[in-house]
PDB file of C-alpha atoms in Angstrom:
ATOM      1  CA  MET A  72       0.049   0.144   0.132  1.00  0.00           C
ATOM      2  CA  ASN A  73       1.295   3.331  -1.278  1.00  0.00           C
ATOM      3  CA  HIS A  74       1.225   6.231   0.794  1.00  0.00           C
ATOM      4  CA  GLN A  75      -1.559   7.938  -0.191  1.00  0.00           C
ATOM      5  CA  GLU A  76      -3.864   4.523  -0.046  1.00  0.00           C
ATOM      6  CA  GLN A  77      -2.811   4.798   3.545  1.00  0.00           C
ATOM      7  CA  LEU A  78      -3.528   8.378   3.545  1.00  0.00           C
ATOM      8  CA  GLU A  79      -7.415   6.945   2.488  1.00  0.00           C
ATOM      9  CA  ARG A  80      -7.893   4.473   4.325  1.00  0.00           C
ATOM     10  CA  PHE A  81      -6.558   6.208   7.699  1.00  0.00           C
ATOM     11  CA  ALA A  82      -9.168   8.662   6.284  1.00  0.00           C
ATOM     12  CA  VAL A  83     -11.914   5.826   6.321  1.00  0.00           C
ATOM     13  CA  TRP A  84     -11.038   4.898   9.988  1.00  0.00           C
ATOM     14  CA  LEU A  85     -11.600   7.690  10.907  1.00  0.00           C
ATOM     15  CA  ALA A  86     -15.240   8.768   9.790  1.00  0.00           C
ATOM     16  CA  GLU A  87     -15.893   5.408  10.804  1.00  0.00           C
ATOM     17  CA  SER A  88     -14.294   5.819  14.396  1.00  0.00           C
ATOM     18  CA  ARG A  89     -16.750   7.009  17.231  1.00  0.00           C
ATOM     19  CA  GLN A  90     -14.655   6.344  20.110  1.00  0.00           C
ATOM     20  CA  ALA A  91     -11.130   6.754  18.606  1.00  0.00           C
ATOM     21  CA  VAL A  92      -7.797   7.374  20.860  1.00  0.00           C
ATOM     22  CA  PHE A  93      -4.805   9.422  20.232  1.00  0.00           C
ATOM     23  CA  PHE A  94      -2.292   8.048  22.316  1.00  0.00           C
ATOM     24  CA  GLY A  95       0.970  10.825  22.195  1.00  0.00           C
ATOM     25  CA  GLY A  96       4.183  11.796  23.513  1.00  0.00           C
ATOM     26  CA  ALA A  97       6.876  14.381  23.299  1.00  0.00           C
ATOM     27  CA  GLY A  98       7.336  14.243  18.877  1.00  0.00           C
ATOM     28  CA  VAL A  99       4.036  15.809  19.425  1.00  0.00           C
ATOM     29  CA  SER A 100       4.189  18.891  20.638  1.00  0.00           C
ATOM     30  CA  THR A 101       7.256  19.925  18.582  1.00  0.00           C
ATOM     31  CA  GLU A 102       5.771  21.549  15.769  1.00  0.00           C
ATOM     32  CA  SER A 103       5.297  23.920  18.396  1.00  0.00           C
ATOM     33  CA  GLY A 104       8.646  24.718  18.512  1.00  0.00           C
ATOM     34  CA  ILE A 105       8.666  22.754  22.138  1.00  0.00           C
ATOM     35  CA  PRO A 106      12.241  20.075  21.587  1.00  0.00           C
ATOM     36  CA  ASP A 107      11.910  16.328  22.201  1.00  0.00           C
ATOM     37  CA  PHE A 108      13.798  13.708  24.228  1.00  0.00           C
ATOM     38  CA  ARG A 109      14.941  11.097  22.126  1.00  0.00           C
ATOM     39  CA  SER A 110      15.176  13.055  19.078  1.00  0.00           C
ATOM     40  CA  THR A 111      19.483  13.414  17.418  1.00  0.00           C
ATOM     41  CA  ASP A 112      19.174  16.659  18.998  1.00  0.00           C
ATOM     42  CA  GLY A 113      16.503  15.803  21.881  1.00  0.00           C
ATOM     43  CA  LEU A 114      17.369  16.719  25.972  1.00  0.00           C
ATOM     44  CA  TYR A 115      18.417  13.909  26.218  1.00  0.00           C
ATOM     45  CA  ASN A 116      22.110  13.931  23.717  1.00  0.00           C
ATOM     46  CA  GLN A 117      22.684  16.969  25.171  1.00  0.00           C
ATOM     47  CA  THR A 118      25.500  17.901  27.284  1.00  0.00           C
ATOM     48  CA  TYR A 119      24.779  18.429  30.249  1.00  0.00           C
ATOM     49  CA  ASP A 120      26.855  18.502  34.270  1.00  0.00           C
ATOM     50  CA  GLU A 121      24.313  15.756  35.024  1.00  0.00           C
ATOM     51  CA  PRO A 122      21.967  13.465  33.224  1.00  0.00           C
ATOM     52  CA  PRO A 123      18.960  14.753  32.524  1.00  0.00           C
ATOM     53  CA  GLU A 124      17.319  11.957  34.281  1.00  0.00           C
ATOM     54  CA  GLU A 125      18.776  12.290  37.447  1.00  0.00           C
ATOM     55  CA  ILE A 126      17.777  16.140  37.462  1.00  0.00           C
ATOM     56  CA  LEU A 127      14.531  15.208  36.493  1.00  0.00           C
ATOM     57  CA  SER A 128      13.710  13.004  39.216  1.00  0.00           C
ATOM     58  CA  GLY A 129      11.938  13.033  42.259  1.00  0.00           C
ATOM     59  CA  ASP A 130      15.016  11.676  44.558  1.00  0.00           C
ATOM     60  CA  TYR A 131      16.819  15.234  43.428  1.00  0.00           C
ATOM     61  CA  PHE A 132      13.803  17.444  43.352  1.00  0.00           C
ATOM     62  CA  TYR A 133      13.871  17.131  47.357  1.00  0.00           C
ATOM     63  CA  ARG A 134      18.005  17.254  47.597  1.00  0.00           C
ATOM     64  CA  TYR A 135      18.695  19.890  44.946  1.00  0.00           C
ATOM     65  CA  PRO A 136      15.312  22.351  44.077  1.00  0.00           C
ATOM     66  CA  GLU A 137      17.488  24.563  43.422  1.00  0.00           C
ATOM     67  CA  LYS A 138      19.492  22.841  40.634  1.00  0.00           C
ATOM     68  CA  PHE A 139      16.452  20.887  39.721  1.00  0.00           C
ATOM     69  CA  TYR A 140      14.283  24.750  39.033  1.00  0.00           C
ATOM     70  CA  ARG A 141      17.994  26.239  37.221  1.00  0.00           C
ATOM     71  CA  PHE A 142      16.992  23.278  34.366  1.00  0.00           C
ATOM     72  CA  TYR A 143      13.034  23.179  34.524  1.00  0.00           C
ATOM     73  CA  TRP A 144      12.984  26.887  34.266  1.00  0.00           C
ATOM     74  CA  ASP A 145      15.356  26.469  31.190  1.00  0.00           C
ATOM     75  CA  LYS A 146      14.189  23.398  29.314  1.00  0.00           C
ATOM     76  CA  MET A 147      10.546  22.481  30.103  1.00  0.00           C
ATOM     77  CA  ILE A 148       8.655  25.707  30.442  1.00  0.00           C
ATOM     78  CA  TYR A 149       7.569  27.163  27.428  1.00  0.00           C
ATOM     79  CA  PRO A 150       5.008  29.471  28.518  1.00  0.00           C
ATOM     80  CA  ASP A 151       4.404  31.012  24.411  1.00  0.00           C
ATOM     81  CA  ALA A 152       4.174  27.438  23.159  1.00  0.00           C
ATOM     82  CA  GLU A 153       1.202  27.721  20.830  1.00  0.00           C
ATOM     83  CA  PRO A 154      -0.720  24.252  19.781  1.00  0.00           C
ATOM     84  CA  GLY A 155       0.312  23.383  16.112  1.00  0.00           C
ATOM     85  CA  PRO A 156      -1.552  20.739  13.418  1.00  0.00           C
ATOM     86  CA  ALA A 157      -2.034  18.337  15.280  1.00  0.00           C
ATOM     87  CA  HIS A 158      -3.703  19.485  18.330  1.00  0.00           C
ATOM     88  CA  ARG A 159      -5.949  21.178  16.691  1.00  0.00           C
ATOM     89  CA  ALA A 160      -7.477  18.452  14.680  1.00  0.00           C
ATOM     90  CA  LEU A 161      -7.666  16.282  17.225  1.00  0.00           C
ATOM     91  CA  ALA A 162      -9.733  19.048  19.239  1.00  0.00           C
ATOM     92  CA  LEU A 163     -11.550  19.032  15.297  1.00  0.00           C
ATOM     93  CA  LEU A 164     -11.625  14.521  15.335  1.00  0.00           C
ATOM     94  CA  GLU A 165     -13.596  15.206  19.060  1.00  0.00           C
ATOM     95  CA  LYS A 166     -15.717  17.650  18.378  1.00  0.00           C
ATOM     96  CA  THR A 167     -17.027  15.668  15.376  1.00  0.00           C
ATOM     97  CA  GLY A 168     -17.462  12.878  17.667  1.00  0.00           C
ATOM     98  CA  HIS A 169     -15.473  10.558  16.203  1.00  0.00           C
ATOM     99  CA  LEU A 170     -12.374  11.039  19.484  1.00  0.00           C
ATOM    100  CA  ALA A 171     -12.936   9.330  22.823  1.00  0.00           C
ATOM    101  CA  ALA A 172      -9.986  10.785  24.211  1.00  0.00           C
ATOM    102  CA  VAL A 173      -6.596  12.107  24.123  1.00  0.00           C
ATOM    103  CA  VAL A 174      -3.782   9.872  26.251  1.00  0.00           C
ATOM    104  CA  THR A 175      -0.647  12.394  26.267  1.00  0.00           C
ATOM    105  CA  GLN A 176       3.075  11.753  28.051  1.00  0.00           C
ATOM    106  CA  ASN A 177       3.538  15.564  27.113  1.00  0.00           C
ATOM    107  CA  ILE A 178       3.142  18.429  30.373  1.00  0.00           C
ATOM    108  CA  ASP A 179       2.342  21.007  28.261  1.00  0.00           C
ATOM    109  CA  GLY A 180      -0.698  21.350  27.749  1.00  0.00           C
ATOM    110  CA  LEU A 181      -1.382  22.246  24.944  1.00  0.00           C
ATOM    111  CA  HIS A 182      -3.932  19.279  24.019  1.00  0.00           C
ATOM    112  CA  GLN A 183      -6.606  21.542  26.295  1.00  0.00           C
ATOM    113  CA  ALA A 184      -5.156  25.155  24.822  1.00  0.00           C
ATOM    114  CA  ALA A 185      -6.320  23.626  21.117  1.00  0.00           C
ATOM    115  CA  GLY A 186      -9.797  22.511  22.369  1.00  0.00           C
ATOM    116  CA  SER A 187      -9.674  19.299  24.128  1.00  0.00           C
ATOM    117  CA  ARG A 188     -11.983  18.030  26.991  1.00  0.00           C
ATOM    118  CA  ARG A 189     -10.844  14.422  27.748  1.00  0.00           C
ATOM    119  CA  VAL A 190      -7.251  14.370  27.601  1.00  0.00           C
ATOM    120  CA  TYR A 191      -5.555  12.482  30.751  1.00  0.00           C
ATOM    121  CA  GLU A 192      -2.164  13.535  31.033  1.00  0.00           C
ATOM    122  CA  LEU A 193       0.305  10.498  32.057  1.00  0.00           C
ATOM    123  CA  HIS A 194       3.470  12.665  33.345  1.00  0.00           C
ATOM    124  CA  GLY A 195       1.148  15.369  34.805  1.00  0.00           C
ATOM    125  CA  SER A 196       0.763  19.409  33.917  1.00  0.00           C
ATOM    126  CA  VAL A 197       3.710  22.252  34.444  1.00  0.00           C
ATOM    127  CA  HIS A 198       0.259  24.092  34.545  1.00  0.00           C
ATOM    128  CA  HIS A 199       0.318  22.947  38.031  1.00  0.00           C
ATOM    129  CA  SER A 200       1.874  22.891  41.037  1.00  0.00           C
ATOM    130  CA  ARG A 201       1.785  22.596  44.815  1.00  0.00           C
ATOM    131  CA  CYS A 202       3.581  23.013  47.729  1.00  0.00           C
ATOM    132  CA  THR A 203       4.644  20.908  49.193  1.00  0.00           C
ATOM    133  CA  ARG A 204       3.886  21.565  52.933  1.00  0.00           C
ATOM    134  CA  CYS A 205       0.779  22.956  53.610  1.00  0.00           C
ATOM    135  CA  GLY A 206      -0.402  21.956  49.919  1.00  0.00           C
ATOM    136  CA  LYS A 207      -2.000  25.324  48.471  1.00  0.00           C
ATOM    137  CA  SER A 208      -1.761  24.519  44.776  1.00  0.00           C
ATOM    138  CA  TYR A 209      -0.742  26.933  41.979  1.00  0.00           C
ATOM    139  CA  THR A 210      -0.825  27.449  38.200  1.00  0.00           C
ATOM    140  CA  LEU A 211       1.232  28.247  35.981  1.00  0.00           C
ATOM    141  CA  PRO A 212       2.001  32.166  35.759  1.00  0.00           C
ATOM    142  CA  GLN A 213       1.232  32.270  39.723  1.00  0.00           C
ATOM    143  CA  LEU A 214       4.980  29.966  39.323  1.00  0.00           C
ATOM    144  CA  LEU A 215       6.406  32.020  37.394  1.00  0.00           C
ATOM    145  CA  GLU A 216       6.358  35.504  39.261  1.00  0.00           C
ATOM    146  CA  LYS A 217       7.121  33.603  42.236  1.00  0.00           C
ATOM    147  CA  ARG A 218      10.259  32.517  39.557  1.00  0.00           C
ATOM    148  CA  ALA A 219      11.521  36.407  39.960  1.00  0.00           C
ATOM    149  CA  ASP A 220      11.947  36.320  44.034  1.00  0.00           C
ATOM    150  CA  GLY A 221      14.775  33.460  43.370  1.00  0.00           C
ATOM    151  CA  GLU A 222      15.427  30.205  41.191  1.00  0.00           C
ATOM    152  CA  VAL A 223      13.687  28.098  44.011  1.00  0.00           C
ATOM    153  CA  PRO A 224       9.841  29.668  43.852  1.00  0.00           C
ATOM    154  CA  HIS A 225       8.267  29.812  47.421  1.00  0.00           C
ATOM    155  CA  CYS A 226       4.817  29.537  48.833  1.00  0.00           C
ATOM    156  CA  SER A 227       4.109  31.942  51.045  1.00  0.00           C
ATOM    157  CA  CYS A 228       4.100  29.228  54.392  1.00  0.00           C
ATOM    158  CA  GLY A 229       7.077  28.222  53.195  1.00  0.00           C
ATOM    159  CA  GLY A 230       7.048  25.409  51.791  1.00  0.00           C
ATOM    160  CA  ILE A 231       8.888  24.885  48.845  1.00  0.00           C
ATOM    161  CA  ILE A 232       6.335  25.017  45.497  1.00  0.00           C
ATOM    162  CA  LYS A 233       6.868  21.802  43.639  1.00  0.00           C
ATOM    163  CA  PRO A 234       5.397  20.653  40.098  1.00  0.00           C
ATOM    164  CA  GLU A 235       3.164  18.564  39.809  1.00  0.00           C
ATOM    165  CA  VAL A 236       4.493  16.770  37.094  1.00  0.00           C
ATOM    166  CA  VAL A 237       5.850  12.608  37.427  1.00  0.00           C
ATOM    167  CA  LEU A 238       9.705  13.109  37.954  1.00  0.00           C
ATOM    168  CA  TYR A 239      11.636   9.656  37.485  1.00  0.00           C
ATOM    169  CA  GLY A 240      10.990   7.294  40.589  1.00  0.00           C
ATOM    170  CA  GLU A 241       6.877   8.678  40.690  1.00  0.00           C
ATOM    171  CA  SER A 242       4.000   6.995  40.212  1.00  0.00           C
ATOM    172  CA  LEU A 243       2.031   8.176  37.929  1.00  0.00           C
ATOM    173  CA  ASN A 244      -1.861   9.161  39.373  1.00  0.00           C
ATOM    174  CA  GLU A 245      -3.777   5.989  39.045  1.00  0.00           C
ATOM    175  CA  ASP A 246      -6.946   7.833  38.607  1.00  0.00           C
ATOM    176  CA  THR A 247      -5.652   8.935  35.162  1.00  0.00           C
ATOM    177  CA  LEU A 248      -3.993   5.588  34.958  1.00  0.00           C
ATOM    178  CA  LEU A 249      -7.299   4.021  34.780  1.00  0.00           C
ATOM    179  CA  GLY A 250      -9.443   6.512  33.013  1.00  0.00           C
ATOM    180  CA  ALA A 251      -6.264   6.029  29.954  1.00  0.00           C
ATOM    181  CA  VAL A 252      -5.904   1.741  30.227  1.00  0.00           C
ATOM    182  CA  ASN A 253     -10.672   2.536  29.839  1.00  0.00           C
ATOM    183  CA  ALA A 254     -10.436   4.801  26.562  1.00  0.00           C
ATOM    184  CA  ILE A 255      -8.034   2.158  24.856  1.00  0.00           C
ATOM    185  CA  ARG A 256      -9.308  -1.019  26.582  1.00  0.00           C
ATOM    186  CA  GLN A 257     -12.942   0.379  24.292  1.00  0.00           C
ATOM    187  CA  ALA A 258     -11.948   2.173  22.051  1.00  0.00           C
ATOM    188  CA  ASP A 259     -12.327   1.305  18.420  1.00  0.00           C
ATOM    189  CA  LEU A 260      -9.038   2.364  16.838  1.00  0.00           C
ATOM    190  CA  LEU A 261      -6.106   3.737  18.177  1.00  0.00           C
ATOM    191  CA  ILE A 262      -3.625   6.234  16.172  1.00  0.00           C
ATOM    192  CA  VAL A 263      -0.249   6.677  18.600  1.00  0.00           C
ATOM    193  CA  GLY A 264       2.157   9.723  17.574  1.00  0.00           C
ATOM    194  CA  GLY A 265       5.479  10.950  18.075  1.00  0.00           C
ATOM    195  CA  SER A 266       6.563   8.987  21.391  1.00  0.00           C
ATOM    196  CA  SER A 267       9.267   6.086  20.708  1.00  0.00           C
ATOM    197  CA  LEU A 268       7.175   3.655  23.083  1.00  0.00           C
ATOM    198  CA  THR A 269      10.047   2.790  25.425  1.00  0.00           C
ATOM    199  CA  VAL A 270       9.173   5.541  28.241  1.00  0.00           C
ATOM    200  CA  TYR A 271       7.108   2.735  30.526  1.00  0.00           C
ATOM    201  CA  PRO A 272       4.834   1.879  32.182  1.00  0.00           C
ATOM    202  CA  ALA A 273       2.909   4.480  30.054  1.00  0.00           C
ATOM    203  CA  ALA A 274       4.803   3.088  26.616  1.00  0.00           C
ATOM    204  CA  GLY A 275       2.510  -0.258  27.924  1.00  0.00           C
ATOM    205  CA  LEU A 276      -1.119   0.568  27.725  1.00  0.00           C
ATOM    206  CA  LEU A 277      -0.817   0.079  24.421  1.00  0.00           C
ATOM    207  CA  ARG A 278      -1.437  -4.107  24.976  1.00  0.00           C
ATOM    208  CA  TYR A 279      -4.918  -2.796  26.505  1.00  0.00           C
ATOM    209  CA  TYR A 280      -5.809  -1.809  22.797  1.00  0.00           C
ATOM    210  CA  ARG A 281      -8.527  -4.907  22.346  1.00  0.00           C
ATOM    211  CA  GLY A 282      -9.647  -3.603  18.429  1.00  0.00           C
ATOM    212  CA  GLY A 283      -7.970  -4.302  15.140  1.00  0.00           C
ATOM    213  CA  ARG A 284      -6.952  -0.646  13.484  1.00  0.00           C
ATOM    214  CA  LEU A 285      -4.314   0.646  15.164  1.00  0.00           C
ATOM    215  CA  VAL A 286      -2.382   3.549  13.464  1.00  0.00           C
ATOM    216  CA  LEU A 287       0.803   4.751  14.666  1.00  0.00           C
ATOM    217  CA  ILE A 288       2.860   7.871  13.396  1.00  0.00           C
ATOM    218  CA  ASN A 289       6.208   8.416  14.364  1.00  0.00           C
ATOM    219  CA  LYS A 290       9.555   9.744  12.464  1.00  0.00           C
ATOM    220  CA  THR A 291      11.832   6.205  13.641  1.00  0.00           C
ATOM    221  CA  PRO A 292      10.634   3.378  14.313  1.00  0.00           C
ATOM    222  CA  THR A 293       9.072   1.311  17.805  1.00  0.00           C
ATOM    223  CA  PRO A 294       8.275  -1.190  18.777  1.00  0.00           C
ATOM    224  CA  GLN A 295       5.493  -1.780  17.914  1.00  0.00           C
ATOM    225  CA  ASP A 296       5.641  -0.985  14.164  1.00  0.00           C
ATOM    226  CA  GLU A 297       4.605  -4.115  12.915  1.00  0.00           C
ATOM    227  CA  SER A 298       1.976  -4.470  15.113  1.00  0.00           C
ATOM    228  CA  ALA A 299       0.153  -0.954  13.073  1.00  0.00           C
ATOM    229  CA  GLY A 300      -1.830  -1.434  10.329  1.00  0.00           C
ATOM    230  CA  LEU A 301      -1.158   1.698   9.337  1.00  0.00           C
ATOM    231  CA  LEU A 302       2.123   2.960   9.357  1.00  0.00           C
ATOM    232  CA  PHE A 303       3.025   7.089   8.792  1.00  0.00           C
ATOM    233  CA  ARG A 304       6.678   8.179   9.467  1.00  0.00           C
ATOM    234  CA  GLU A 305       6.115  12.056   8.653  1.00  0.00           C
ATOM    235  CA  SER A 306       4.586  14.987  10.731  1.00  0.00           C
ATOM    236  CA  ILE A 307       1.319  14.080  12.383  1.00  0.00           C
ATOM    237  CA  GLY A 308      -0.022  17.559  11.825  1.00  0.00           C
ATOM    238  CA  ARG A 309       0.220  16.470   8.817  1.00  0.00           C
ATOM    239  CA  VAL A 310      -0.782  13.108   8.559  1.00  0.00           C
ATOM    240  CA  LEU A 311      -3.776  13.971  10.298  1.00  0.00           C
ATOM    241  CA  THR A 312      -5.073  16.848   8.763  1.00  0.00           C
ATOM    242  CA  GLU A 313      -4.467  15.198   5.462  1.00  0.00           C
ATOM    243  CA  ALA A 314      -6.785  12.405   6.546  1.00  0.00           C
ATOM    244  CA  LEU A 315      -9.458  14.900   7.985  1.00  0.00           C
ATOM    245  CA  ARG A 316     -10.000  16.525   4.446  1.00  0.00           C
ATOM    246  CA  LEU A 317     -10.036  12.677   3.033  1.00  0.00           C
ATOM    247  CA  ALA A 318     -13.005  12.100   5.325  1.00  0.00           C
ATOM    248  CA  GLY A 319     -14.773  15.287   5.123  1.00  0.00           C
ATOM    249  CA  ILE A 320     -14.288  15.831   9.208  1.00  0.00           C
ATOM    250  CA  GLU A 321     -14.408  19.541   8.792  1.00  0.00           C
ATOM    251  CA  GLU A 322     -15.667  22.781  11.775  1.00  0.00           C
ATOM    252  CA  GLY A 323     -19.395  22.203  12.037  1.00  0.00           C
ATOM    253  CA  GLY A 324     -19.961  19.421  10.759  1.00  0.00           C
ATOM    254  CA  GLU A 325     -20.095  15.238  12.052  1.00  0.00           C
ATOM    255  CA  GLY A 326     -17.790  14.077   8.956  1.00  0.00           C
TER     256      GLY A 326
END
């Protein structure tokens, strides 16, 4: 099957779907100017005094909050980023009744900014933080205001504020995980995009999919390539936008 035939098949699957689920990783947000982690120019291939995996661990946060926040401000926060073509296409699919949920490994909140409502953020979100002492919650703008007072943001009670993102060594939120599992289990179409499918336990969620329509969109090989019914090696935004066009799914309609 050539590329155009694959796109046309994908369009048919989208048009027929009523319970599609999108499972996405860092590649979804690279079109919004947010760098990924594992590509040649990704975060994990840059040089730091300590490995990013160590800096982004729960243990490191509590031991060296100054070093953690120095890295966090520099590499994890992109407050001016806007939703890209993939985010907008997925929001449209949900609005028109074809997509049931987005399951994401990203922490940038761009799916919600694009209009997606049912989003399971497996690794949390930079838009929510909480005091480690009193539990008071903070939005990203509030956290950024605290940044002006120093590298480590402190609560009014004196406690250190911790981003509500899942750091290495920490467990995924049980409610979020259960919601994602149930959505994938009930899906009639599973679209995987922008993920190397090497980060567990998130990548392991694909085993809950019971359907026969798996679409994989990623520029590099993944462990699930042979299981995919359709496989695209290009921009997620381009593939989704073109498939929606071919399916006749547009704003104000239901495809």
